[in-house]
Coordinates of C-alpha atoms in Angstrom, one line a residue:
Chain A
X1 CA 0.1 0.0 -0.1
X2 CA 3.1 2.2 0.8
X3 CA 4.3 2.2 -2.7
X4 CA 0.7 2.3 -4.3
X5 CA -0.1 5.4 -2.3
X6 CA 3.6 7.0 -3.1
X7 CA 3.1 6.4 -6.6
X8 CA -0.3 7.6 -6.9
X9 CA 0.3 10.6 -5.0
X10 CA 3.1 11.8 -7.3
X11 CA 0.6 12.0 -10.1
X12 CA -1.9 14.3 -8.3
X13 CA 0.3 17.3 -9.6
X14 CA 1.5 15.6 -13.0
X15 CA 3.0 18.6 -14.3
X16 CA 5.3 19.4 -11.3
X17 CA 6.0 15.8 -11.0
X18 CA 7.2 15.8 -14.8
X19 CA 9.2 18.8 -14.5
X20 CA 10.9 17.3 -11.5
X21 CA 11.7 14.1 -12.9
X22 CA 12.8 15.5 -16.4
X23 CA 15.2 17.7 -14.0
X24 CA 16.7 14.5 -12.8
X25 CA 16.8 13.0 -16.4
X26 CA 18.6 16.2 -17.5
X27 CA 20.8 15.9 -14.5
X28 CA 21.8 12.1 -15.5
X29 CA 22.0 13.1 -19.1
X30 CA 24.5 15.9 -18.1
X31 CA 26.3 14.1 -15.7
X32 CA 26.9 11.1 -18.2
X33 CA 27.7 13.4 -20.9
X34 CA 30.5 15.2 -19.0
X35 CA 31.9 12.2 -17.5
X36 CA 31.7 10.0 -20.8
X37 CA 33.1 12.8 -22.7
X38 CA 35.8 13.1 -20.2
X39 CA 36.7 9.8 -20.1
X40 CA 36.9 9.5 -24.0
X41 CA 39.1 12.4 -23.8
X42 CA 41.4 11.1 -21.0
X43 CA 41.5 7.7 -22.8
X44 CA 42.5 8.9 -26.2
X45 CA 45.1 11.3 -24.7
X46 CA 46.7 8.4 -22.8
X47 CA 46.6 6.5 -25.8
X48 CA 48.2 9.2 -27.9
X49 CA 50.7 9.9 -25.4
X50 CA 51.7 6.3 -25.3
X51 CA 52.3 6.5 -29.2
X52 CA 54.2 9.8 -28.8
X53 CA 56.2 8.5 -26.0
X54 CA 57.3 5.2 -24.7
X55 CA 54.5 3.1 -24.9
X56 CA 51.8 2.1 -22.4
X57 CA 54.4 0.0 -20.9
X58 CA 58.1 0.6 -20.9
X59 CA 61.3 -1.3 -20.3
X60 CA 64.1 1.2 -19.7
X61 CA 67.3 1.8 -17.6
X62 CA 66.8 2.5 -14.0
X63 CA 66.9 6.3 -13.5
X64 CA 66.5 7.0 -17.0
X65 CA 63.2 8.7 -16.3
X66 CA 64.8 11.3 -14.4
X67 CA 68.0 11.8 -16.2
X68 CA 67.4 10.6 -19.8
X69 CA 70.8 9.7 -21.5
X70 CA 72.3 8.4 -24.6
X71 CA 74.6 6.4 -22.3
X72 CA 71.8 4.9 -20.8
X73 CA 71.0 1.4 -22.6
X74 CA 69.6 -1.9 -22.1
X75 CA 71.1 -5.3 -23.7
X76 CA 69.3 -8.1 -25.1
X77 CA 66.3 -6.2 -26.3
X78 CA 65.7 -8.6 -29.3
X79 CA 64.6 -11.6 -27.0
X80 CA 63.0 -9.1 -24.7
X81 CA 61.0 -7.7 -27.5
X82 CA 59.8 -11.1 -28.8
X83 CA 58.8 -12.0 -25.3
X84 CA 57.0 -8.9 -24.8
X85 CA 55.2 -9.1 -27.9
X86 CA 53.9 -12.6 -27.0
X87 CA 52.1 -11.4 -23.9
X88 CA 48.4 -11.0 -23.6
X89 CA 46.9 -7.7 -24.5
X90 CA 50.2 -6.4 -26.3
X91 CA 49.6 -4.8 -29.6
X92 CA 53.2 -3.8 -30.2
X93 CA 56.7 -4.0 -28.6
X94 CA 59.2 -1.6 -30.3
X95 CA 62.8 -1.1 -29.5
X96 CA 64.1 2.3 -29.7
X97 CA 66.8 4.7 -28.8
X98 CA 65.8 8.3 -27.8
X99 CA 67.9 11.2 -26.8
X100 CA 68.8 14.9 -27.8
X101 CA 70.6 16.0 -30.8
X102 CA 71.5 18.9 -32.9
X103 CA 70.4 18.8 -36.5
X104 CA 72.4 20.6 -39.0
X105 CA 72.2 21.4 -42.7
X106 CA 74.1 24.1 -44.6
X107 CA 74.8 26.0 -41.6
X108 CA 71.3 26.0 -40.1
X109 CA 71.2 24.1 -37.0
X110 CA 68.2 23.1 -34.5
X111 CA 68.2 21.1 -31.4
X112 CA 65.6 18.2 -31.3
X113 CA 64.9 14.7 -30.1
X114 CA 66.3 12.0 -31.9
X115 CA 64.3 8.7 -32.1
X116 CA 65.8 5.7 -33.6
X117 CA 63.4 3.0 -34.5
X118 CA 63.1 -0.5 -36.2
X119 CA 60.4 -0.1 -38.8
X120 CA 59.6 -3.8 -38.6
X121 CA 58.1 -3.4 -35.3
X122 CA 56.7 -0.1 -35.7
X123 CA 53.1 0.9 -37.3
X124 CA 50.5 3.7 -37.2
X125 CA 49.1 2.1 -34.0
X126 CA 52.3 1.8 -32.2
X127 CA 53.8 5.4 -33.0
X128 CA 52.1 8.7 -33.4
X129 CA 55.0 9.8 -35.9
X130 CA 54.8 7.0 -38.1
X131 CA 50.9 7.7 -38.1
X132 CA 51.9 11.2 -39.2
X133 CA 53.9 10.1 -42.1
X134 CA 50.8 8.3 -43.4
X135 CA 49.1 11.4 -43.0
X136 CA 47.9 13.8 -45.9
X137 CA 50.5 16.4 -45.1
X138 CA 53.3 14.1 -45.2
X139 CA 56.0 13.9 -48.0
X140 CA 58.1 11.0 -49.2
X141 CA 58.0 8.0 -47.0
X142 CA 59.2 6.3 -43.7
X143 CA 62.4 4.1 -44.2
X144 CA 61.6 0.3 -44.5
X145 CA 64.7 -1.5 -42.9
X146 CA 66.4 -1.3 -39.6
X147 CA 69.4 -0.1 -41.3
X148 CA 68.1 2.5 -43.8
X149 CA 70.2 5.4 -44.2
X150 CA 67.3 7.9 -44.3
X151 CA 66.1 10.4 -41.9
X152 CA 62.4 11.3 -41.4
X153 CA 61.6 14.7 -39.8
X154 CA 58.9 17.3 -38.8
X155 CA 57.8 19.8 -41.2
X156 CA 58.7 23.0 -39.0
X157 CA 62.1 21.9 -38.4
X158 CA 62.7 20.9 -42.3
X159 CA 61.6 24.2 -43.1
X160 CA 64.0 25.7 -40.7
X161 CA 67.0 23.9 -42.1
X162 CA 65.5 24.1 -45.6
X163 CA 65.7 20.4 -45.6
X164 CA 63.3 18.9 -48.4
X165 CA 63.2 15.3 -49.3
X166 CA 66.7 14.0 -50.6
X167 CA 68.8 16.3 -49.0
X168 CA 71.4 15.5 -46.5
X169 CA 71.2 16.0 -42.8
X170 CA 73.8 15.8 -40.1
X171 CA 73.0 15.2 -36.7
X172 CA 75.4 15.6 -33.6
X173 CA 74.9 14.2 -30.4
X174 CA 76.8 12.4 -27.4
X175 CA 77.5 8.5 -27.8
X176 CA 77.4 5.7 -25.2
X177 CA 80.5 7.1 -23.6
X178 CA 79.5 10.7 -23.6
X179 CA 81.6 11.5 -26.5
X180 CA 80.7 13.9 -29.2
X181 CA 79.8 12.0 -32.5
X182 CA 78.0 12.8 -35.7
X183 CA 75.7 11.0 -38.1
X184 CA 74.1 11.8 -41.4
X185 CA 71.5 10.6 -43.7
X186 CA 69.3 12.1 -46.6
X187 CA 65.8 13.1 -45.9
X188 CA 63.5 10.1 -46.6
X189 CA 60.3 11.8 -45.5
X190 CA 58.6 14.8 -43.9
X191 CA 55.7 14.8 -41.5
X192 CA 53.4 17.0 -40.1
X193 CA 51.2 16.6 -37.2
X194 CA 50.2 20.2 -36.2
X195 CA 51.5 20.2 -33.0
X196 CA 54.5 22.7 -33.3
X197 CA 56.4 20.9 -30.5
X198 CA 56.5 17.6 -32.6
X199 CA 56.9 19.4 -36.1
X200 CA 59.9 21.6 -34.9
X201 CA 61.5 18.9 -32.6
X202 CA 61.3 15.3 -33.7
X203 CA 63.6 13.3 -36.0
X204 CA 63.4 9.7 -36.8
X205 CA 66.2 7.5 -37.8
X206 CA 66.7 3.8 -38.3
X207 CA 67.9 2.0 -35.2
X208 CA 70.7 0.3 -36.9
X209 CA 72.3 3.3 -38.2
X210 CA 71.7 5.1 -34.9
X211 CA 73.6 1.9 -33.1
X212 CA 76.5 2.6 -35.4
X213 CA 76.8 6.2 -34.7
X214 CA 76.4 5.8 -31.0
X215 CA 78.8 2.8 -30.4
X216 CA 75.9 0.6 -29.3
X217 CA 75.7 -2.9 -29.5
X218 CA 73.6 -4.6 -31.9
X219 CA 71.2 -5.9 -29.4
X220 CA 71.0 -2.6 -27.4
X221 CA 68.5 0.1 -27.2
X222 CA 67.5 2.8 -24.8
X223 CA 64.1 1.2 -24.4
X224 CA 61.4 -0.9 -25.3
X225 CA 58.0 0.7 -26.1
X226 CA 55.0 -1.5 -25.7
X227 CA 51.5 -0.6 -26.4
X228 CA 48.4 -2.8 -25.4
X229 CA 44.8 -3.1 -26.6
X230 CA 43.5 -1.7 -23.3
X231 CA 45.1 0.7 -21.2
X232 CA 43.8 -0.9 -18.0
X233 CA 46.0 -3.9 -18.6
X234 CA 49.1 -1.8 -18.6
X235 CA 49.8 -2.8 -15.1
X236 CA 48.9 -6.6 -16.0
X237 CA 51.7 -6.4 -18.7
X238 CA 54.1 -4.4 -16.8
X239 CA 54.0 -7.2 -14.0
X240 CA 54.6 -9.7 -16.6
X241 CA 57.4 -8.0 -18.3
X242 CA 59.2 -6.9 -14.8
X243 CA 61.0 -10.1 -14.1
X244 CA 62.0 -10.5 -17.9
X245 CA 63.7 -7.1 -17.5
X246 CA 67.5 -7.2 -17.7
X247 CA 69.6 -6.2 -14.7
X248 CA 69.6 -2.5 -14.2
X249 CA 66.2 -2.0 -16.2
X250 CA 62.5 -1.6 -14.8
X251 CA 59.2 -2.2 -16.3
X252 CA 57.0 0.9 -15.8
X253 CA 53.5 1.8 -16.8
X254 CA 52.2 5.1 -18.6
X255 CA 51.4 6.2 -15.1
X256 CA 54.8 6.7 -14.3
X257 CA 56.5 7.8 -17.8
X258 CA 53.6 10.2 -18.4
X259 CA 53.1 11.6 -14.5
X260 CA 52.2 15.2 -16.0
X261 CA 49.7 13.8 -17.8
X262 CA 48.3 11.7 -15.2
X263 CA 48.4 14.7 -12.8
X264 CA 46.3 16.7 -15.5
X265 CA 43.8 14.1 -15.8
X266 CA 43.4 13.6 -12.2
X267 CA 42.8 17.4 -11.6
X268 CA 40.5 17.6 -14.4
X269 CA 38.4 14.6 -13.4
X270 CA 38.3 15.8 -9.9
X271 CA 37.0 19.5 -11.2
X272 CA 34.4 17.4 -13.4
X273 CA 33.0 15.4 -10.4
X274 CA 33.0 18.6 -8.2
X275 CA 30.8 20.1 -10.8
X276 CA 28.7 17.2 -11.0
X277 CA 28.3 17.1 -7.4
X278 CA 27.1 20.8 -7.1
X279 CA 25.0 19.7 -10.2
X280 CA 23.5 16.9 -8.2
X281 CA 22.8 19.3 -5.1
X282 CA 21.0 21.6 -7.3
X283 CA 18.7 18.9 -8.5
X284 CA 18.3 17.5 -5.0
X285 CA 17.2 21.2 -4.0
X286 CA 14.7 21.0 -6.8
X287 CA 13.4 17.6 -5.6
X288 CA 13.3 18.7 -2.0
X289 CA 11.3 21.8 -2.9
X290 CA 8.6 19.5 -4.7
X291 CA 8.4 16.9 -2.2
X292 CA 8.3 19.5 0.6
X293 CA 5.7 21.4 -1.1
X294 CA 3.6 18.1 -1.5
X295 CA 3.9 17.1 2.0
X296 CA 3.0 20.7 3.4
X297 CA -0.1 20.5 0.9
X298 CA -1.1 17.0 2.2
X299 CA -0.7 18.1 6.2
X300 CA -4.2 17.2 6.7
X301 CA -4.0 13.9 4.9
X302 CA -1.2 12.9 7.3
X303 CA -3.0 14.0 10.0
X304 CA -6.1 11.5 9.2
X305 CA -3.5 8.7 8.5
X306 CA -2.0 9.5 11.9
X307 CA -5.4 9.4 13.5
X308 CA -6.2 6.1 11.9
X309 CA -3.2 4.4 13.0
X310 CA -0.5 5.1 10.6
X311 CA 2.9 5.1 12.6
X312 CA 5.1 8.1 11.8
X313 CA 7.8 5.6 10.4
X314 CA 5.4 4.4 7.7
X315 CA 4.4 8.1 6.7
X316 CA 8.2 8.7 6.6
X317 CA 8.4 5.8 4.3
X318 CA 5.7 7.0 1.8
X319 CA 7.3 10.3 1.3
X320 CA 10.7 8.5 1.0
X321 CA 9.0 6.4 -1.7
X322 CA 7.7 9.2 -3.5
X323 CA 11.4 10.5 -3.9
X324 CA 12.3 6.8 -4.9
X325 CA 9.8 7.0 -7.7
X326 CA 10.8 10.3 -8.8
X327 CA 14.4 9.2 -9.0
X328 CA 13.1 5.9 -10.7
X329 CA 11.2 7.8 -13.4
X330 CA 14.0 10.6 -13.7
X331 CA 16.4 7.6 -14.4
X332 CA 14.2 6.3 -17.0
X333 CA 13.9 9.7 -18.6
X334 CA 17.6 10.1 -18.5
X335 CA 17.9 6.8 -20.1
X336 CA 15.8 8.1 -22.7
X337 CA 17.8 11.4 -23.1
X338 CA 21.0 9.9 -23.0
X339 CA 20.7 6.8 -25.1
X340 CA 20.3 8.4 -28.7
X341 CA 22.8 11.2 -27.6
X342 CA 25.5 8.6 -26.6
X343 CA 24.9 6.7 -30.0
X344 CA 25.3 9.9 -32.0
X345 CA 28.5 10.7 -30.1
X346 CA 29.8 7.2 -30.5
X347 CA 29.2 6.9 -34.1
X348 CA 29.7 10.6 -35.4
X349 CA 30.8 12.5 -32.6
X350 CA 31.0 16.3 -32.4
X351 CA 34.0 18.1 -33.9
X352 CA 35.4 20.7 -31.5
X353 CA 38.4 21.6 -33.4
X354 CA 37.0 25.0 -34.8
X355 CA 36.7 25.8 -30.7
X356 CA 39.9 24.3 -29.6
X357 CA 42.1 24.1 -32.8
X358 CA 43.2 21.0 -34.4
X359 CA 46.0 20.0 -32.1
X360 CA 45.4 21.2 -28.4
X361 CA 47.4 19.3 -25.9
X362 CA 46.9 18.2 -22.3
X363 CA 50.1 17.6 -20.3
X364 CA 52.1 17.8 -23.3
X365 CA 49.9 15.2 -25.3
X366 CA 47.9 15.8 -28.3
X367 CA 44.2 15.6 -27.7
X368 CA 41.4 14.4 -30.1
X369 CA 39.4 17.3 -31.2
X370 CA 36.4 15.1 -31.8
X371 CA 34.0 14.8 -28.7
X372 CA 33.2 11.3 -28.4
X373 CA 31.6 8.9 -25.6
X374 CA 33.4 6.5 -23.6
X375 CA 31.2 5.1 -20.6
X376 CA 32.3 2.3 -18.3
X377 CA 29.8 0.2 -16.1
X378 CA 31.6 1.4 -12.8
X379 CA 31.4 5.3 -14.0
X380 CA 27.4 4.8 -14.9
X381 CA 26.9 3.0 -11.7
X382 CA 28.5 5.7 -9.6
X383 CA 26.6 8.4 -11.7
X384 CA 23.2 6.6 -11.2
X385 CA 24.0 5.9 -7.7
X386 CA 24.9 9.2 -6.7
X387 CA 21.8 10.5 -8.3
X388 CA 19.7 8.2 -7.0
X389 CA 21.2 8.9 -3.4
X390 CA 20.7 12.6 -3.5
X391 CA 16.8 12.1 -4.8
X392 CA 16.3 9.8 -1.7
X393 CA 18.0 12.2 0.6
X394 CA 16.1 15.0 -1.1
X395 CA 13.2 13.1 0.4
X396 CA 14.3 12.6 4.0
X397 CA 13.7 16.3 5.6
X398 CA 10.0 16.4 4.1
X399 CA 9.4 12.7 5.0
X400 CA 10.8 13.4 8.6
X401 CA 8.3 16.5 8.6
X402 CA 5.6 14.4 7.5
X403 CA 6.0 11.9 10.5
X404 CA 5.9 15.0 12.6
X405 CA 2.5 16.2 11.6
X406 CA 0.4 16.6 14.9
X407 CA -2.7 14.9 13.9
X408 CA -5.2 17.2 15.6
X409 CA -4.0 20.3 14.2
X410 CA -3.6 19.0 10.8
X411 CA -7.4 17.6 10.9
X412 CA -8.5 20.9 12.5
X413 CA -11.5 19.2 14.3
X414 CA -11.4 22.1 16.6
Chain B
X1 CA -22.8 -2.1 36.0
X2 CA -21.3 -1.6 32.4
X3 CA -17.7 -1.8 32.0
X4 CA -16.0 1.4 31.3
X5 CA -14.2 2.0 27.8
X6 CA -13.0 5.6 28.6
X7 CA -12.7 7.4 31.7
X8 CA -12.1 11.2 31.7
X9 CA -10.9 12.4 35.4
X10 CA -10.8 16.1 36.1
X11 CA -9.9 16.9 32.3
X12 CA -9.1 20.4 31.5
X13 CA -8.1 21.6 28.4
X14 CA -6.4 25.1 27.7
X15 CA -5.3 26.6 24.4
X16 CA -3.1 29.4 24.2
X17 CA -4.0 32.0 21.4
X18 CA -1.4 34.5 21.4
X19 CA -1.3 35.8 25.0
X20 CA -4.8 35.1 25.9
X21 CA -5.9 31.4 27.4
X22 CA -8.9 29.7 26.2
X23 CA -10.6 27.0 28.4
X24 CA -11.9 24.7 25.9
X25 CA -12.7 21.9 28.4
X26 CA -12.9 22.8 32.1
X27 CA -12.7 20.0 34.6
X28 CA -14.6 17.3 32.9
X29 CA -15.1 13.8 34.8
X30 CA -17.3 11.3 32.9
X31 CA -17.1 7.7 31.9
X32 CA -18.1 6.2 28.8
X33 CA -19.2 2.5 29.0
X34 CA -19.1 -0.3 26.4
X35 CA -21.9 -0.3 24.1
X36 CA -22.9 3.2 24.6
X37 CA -24.2 5.2 21.6
X38 CA -23.6 8.7 23.3
X39 CA -23.7 12.3 21.7
X40 CA -21.8 15.3 23.0
X41 CA -24.4 18.2 22.3
X42 CA -23.8 21.9 22.7
X43 CA -23.1 25.1 21.1
X44 CA -19.9 25.8 19.0
X45 CA -17.1 26.3 21.3
X46 CA -18.6 24.1 24.2
X47 CA -15.9 21.7 23.8
X48 CA -17.3 18.8 22.0
X49 CA -14.6 18.2 19.7
X50 CA -11.8 18.9 21.9
X51 CA -13.0 16.0 24.2
X52 CA -13.3 13.6 21.3
X53 CA -10.1 14.8 20.2
X54 CA -8.7 13.9 23.5
X55 CA -10.6 10.6 23.9
X56 CA -9.3 9.5 20.5
X57 CA -5.7 10.2 21.8
X58 CA -5.1 12.8 19.0
X59 CA -4.6 15.7 21.8
X60 CA -3.8 15.5 25.4
X61 CA -5.1 17.3 28.6
X62 CA -3.4 19.9 30.1
X63 CA -4.6 18.8 33.6
X64 CA -6.5 15.4 34.5
X65 CA -6.3 12.3 32.8
X66 CA -7.9 10.3 30.1
X67 CA -7.9 6.4 30.9
X68 CA -8.7 4.4 27.7
X69 CA -9.5 0.8 28.8
X70 CA -7.7 0.8 31.8
X71 CA -4.6 2.8 30.4
X72 CA -3.7 6.2 31.5
X73 CA -3.1 7.6 28.0
X74 CA -0.6 10.3 29.1
X75 CA 2.0 7.5 29.8
X76 CA 2.1 6.3 26.3
X77 CA 4.5 7.4 23.7
X78 CA 3.7 8.3 20.0
X79 CA 4.2 4.9 18.5
X80 CA 2.0 3.4 21.4
X81 CA -0.8 5.7 20.9
X82 CA -0.7 5.4 17.2
X83 CA -1.0 1.8 17.8
X84 CA -3.8 2.0 20.1
X85 CA -5.7 4.2 17.7
X86 CA -5.0 1.7 14.9
X87 CA -6.2 -1.3 16.9
X88 CA -9.3 0.0 19.2
X89 CA -10.5 3.5 17.9
X90 CA -12.3 4.2 14.8
X91 CA -12.7 7.9 13.4
X92 CA -15.5 9.2 11.4
X93 CA -14.9 12.8 10.6
X94 CA -17.3 15.8 9.7
X95 CA -15.5 16.3 6.3
X96 CA -15.3 12.5 5.6
X97 CA -11.5 12.7 5.3
X98 CA -10.8 10.0 3.3
X99 CA -7.3 9.3 1.4
X100 CA -8.0 10.8 -2.1
X101 CA -5.4 8.7 -4.0
X102 CA -7.1 5.4 -2.8
X103 CA -10.5 3.9 -3.7
X104 CA -13.4 3.2 -1.5
X105 CA -12.3 -0.4 -0.9
X106 CA -8.6 0.7 -0.3
X107 CA -9.6 3.5 2.2
X108 CA -11.7 0.7 4.2
X109 CA -8.8 -1.7 3.8
X110 CA -5.8 0.6 4.8
X111 CA -6.5 0.0 8.6
X112 CA -6.7 -3.8 8.0
X113 CA -3.5 -3.6 6.2
X114 CA -1.6 -1.5 8.7
X115 CA -2.9 -4.2 11.2
X116 CA -1.1 -7.0 9.2
X117 CA -4.4 -8.7 8.2
X118 CA -3.5 -10.9 5.2
X119 CA -4.8 -9.7 1.9
X120 CA -7.4 -12.5 1.3
X121 CA -9.0 -11.7 4.6
X122 CA -9.0 -8.1 4.1
X123 CA -10.8 -8.4 0.7
X124 CA -13.4 -10.6 2.2
X125 CA -13.9 -8.3 5.1
X126 CA -13.9 -5.2 3.0
X127 CA -16.3 -6.5 0.4
X128 CA -18.8 -7.4 3.2
X129 CA -18.5 -4.1 4.8
X130 CA -18.8 -2.4 1.5
X131 CA -22.3 -4.2 1.2
X132 CA -23.2 -3.6 4.8
X133 CA -23.0 0.3 4.2
X134 CA -24.5 0.3 0.9
X135 CA -21.8 0.5 -1.5
X136 CA -21.7 -2.6 -3.3
X137 CA -20.6 -2.0 -6.7
X138 CA -18.5 1.2 -5.9
X139 CA -15.9 -0.3 -4.5
X140 CA -13.3 0.9 -7.2
X141 CA -14.5 4.7 -7.2
X142 CA -12.1 7.4 -5.8
X143 CA -13.5 9.8 -3.2
X144 CA -14.0 12.3 -5.8
X145 CA -16.3 9.9 -7.8
X146 CA -18.6 9.6 -4.9
X147 CA -21.2 11.7 -3.4
X148 CA -20.9 13.3 0.1
X149 CA -23.1 10.6 1.8
X150 CA -21.4 7.8 0.1
X151 CA -18.2 9.1 1.2
X152 CA -19.4 9.4 4.7
X153 CA -20.4 5.7 4.3
X154 CA -16.7 4.9 3.1
X155 CA -15.5 6.6 6.4
X156 CA -18.0 4.3 8.6
X157 CA -16.9 1.3 6.7
X158 CA -13.3 2.5 7.5
X159 CA -13.9 3.5 11.0
X160 CA -15.2 -0.1 11.8
X161 CA -13.2 -2.3 9.6
X162 CA -10.8 -2.9 12.2
X163 CA -13.4 -4.0 14.8
X164 CA -12.4 -1.3 17.0
X165 CA -13.8 -1.1 20.6
X166 CA -14.9 2.5 20.2
X167 CA -15.8 4.7 17.2
X168 CA -15.5 8.4 17.6
X169 CA -17.7 10.7 15.0
X170 CA -17.2 14.3 14.9
X171 CA -20.5 15.9 13.4
X172 CA -20.9 12.6 11.2
X173 CA -24.1 14.2 9.5
X174 CA -23.2 17.6 9.3
X175 CA -22.4 17.7 5.6
X176 CA -25.1 15.4 4.2
X177 CA -28.6 15.9 3.1
X178 CA -31.3 14.7 5.8
X179 CA -32.1 11.6 4.2
X180 CA -28.7 10.6 3.8
X181 CA -28.1 11.9 7.6
X182 CA -30.9 9.4 8.7
X183 CA -29.6 6.7 6.7
X184 CA -26.1 7.0 8.5
X185 CA -27.7 7.3 11.6
X186 CA -29.4 3.8 11.0
X187 CA -26.0 2.3 9.7
X188 CA -24.5 3.3 13.0
X189 CA -27.4 2.3 15.1
X190 CA -27.4 -0.8 13.5
X191 CA -23.7 -1.5 14.0
X192 CA -23.9 -0.6 17.7
X193 CA -26.8 -3.0 18.1
X194 CA -25.3 -5.9 16.1
X195 CA -21.7 -5.6 16.6
X196 CA -21.6 -4.0 20.0
X197 CA -19.6 -1.0 18.8
X198 CA -19.4 1.9 21.1
X199 CA -20.1 5.0 19.5
X200 CA -19.6 8.5 20.8
X201 CA -20.4 11.5 18.5
X202 CA -20.7 15.0 18.4
X203 CA -23.5 16.8 17.0
X204 CA -25.8 20.0 16.7
X205 CA -28.3 17.9 14.9
X206 CA -31.6 17.3 16.8
X207 CA -32.5 14.4 14.8
X208 CA -29.0 12.7 15.8
X209 CA -29.8 13.9 19.3
X210 CA -33.1 12.3 19.3
X211 CA -31.5 8.9 18.3
X212 CA -28.6 8.9 20.6
X213 CA -29.1 6.6 24.0
X214 CA -27.1 8.9 26.1
X215 CA -27.0 12.8 25.5
X216 CA -23.9 14.7 27.3
X217 CA -24.8 18.2 27.1
X218 CA -21.8 20.7 27.1
X219 CA -21.6 24.3 28.1
X220 CA -18.2 26.5 28.0
X221 CA -16.1 23.2 28.5
X222 CA -18.1 21.9 31.1
X223 CA -20.8 19.1 31.4
X224 CA -24.1 20.5 32.2
X225 CA -26.2 17.4 31.9
X226 CA -25.7 13.5 31.4
X227 CA -29.0 11.8 30.4
X228 CA -29.3 8.4 29.4
X229 CA -32.5 6.9 27.7

């Protein structure tokens, strides 16, 4: 009877109840959208960061993260790469040599990041730069063998050095012992990402040529970058790789290698949740207002119910049940509002590049300008649970008030 | 001598209206016996409803005590009072006061559900009551689909559904036409005679007074006459 009465009470003022339920539904829509879009943005940014840097999981020399140097290296990378590539969730495992260098052509010099790669183990899904070489603005091609003499560089650096495809470029750096060394090659390709820091600062060379120049052994590299099919599996892969890492090297996840990005995401997520919590409070205030108004209008009825023997606890439950139904209908409306929107965002997305530019960055990592939807069960449960709890809590004060109605004053028999 | 169901012992009720104290009931002592069909009569402000409220445990006296079936109700907390009202007292209000979202059947059934009576038993009992009060076929109508007299019949069914020891009725015929008033009185008399339900009501209505077997006349909060017929 409690639920029956609560449900019918709600529809005594259909318009008022509907407005309140729509508010709850809108709140769920907004909270889900903010969270899902944020999560998609974080997820793609982490993946892009992994492809721009050292992968979701990295095996690298101890201390390299704090003090990157070409003198730091690990041995036995071929076997380790093969083992890493065979692990579950692993998409790619790529040995790389990375360090700073000065690039020179005909008197023009510019500093930048030298990244030596083995093209056999790299693809657009493992490397942001390789993907850029397949982009519409790229020129030339990526070298195809690990000992290819070609060099690939970003558009801005190429323009600065006046280095077009086919031109010779010299790079100067320090070798494994810290001595100055120089290498050279002809420009094989020029990529353009649109990100100034990358286009002006990244140069790719083949890994065997880099080993020759730097005095590395044939099985040595700075690190092995591992990308995975699900960033949440990074810890599992890291745990599997840790015992395989050579002495003096460690396996790290993206959380350790991209600490700036992790901090930025944590801050952004916290501010998002803070905003959503306040949004929830505002909606709860609206529900409180509706239920309280409805309780005050029914004081007489509550008095009668108490007179005929209904306990204050039962009255409390009737009003809380009304909140529960508002939450339930609001949730259903939230599903109705959110589902088509989620499908649209998932399939088409919303292009925000006109607002934020093609290549805005977060924590130094390129963000996807297309707003899309990424919702996890845990996140959805959190939003629905919070909204439902706030809805129920909004009913508690009016419910207490209903239970305290003095019957004699309400009935006005006097 | 009949058993007492309610005893009022030097009961006084004072209301504060701003800075003025209004004495609604002044030192009333009386006993209502089981099986009584008694009416409080008197002009407006004489204290009829205030006494009914105190007997029904909806209000408490400023001084004196109300004893219901041997229990001093001032010693009971809200929950105990609520339980006692549910199990032992039925109310019929002047303005019917049915729950608007419940049907006639559900209004009468409510107290039984509060008492924890099983659904099948409730159904049988309430359907019987509906027939008894002349509302057969109208069980599923909501109060706004019933006339004033029909609503008052539902209120009577609700009041007696739990088989209370005492039914309190505040001006039960005040809002119905004279034919309906007579029908309601017939019904109350029948329930009193056949089921032994004690009725205590307040009224201005001469017809009601004529039917009562005990008339308690009140004036300015005092009992001025207590006549049995």
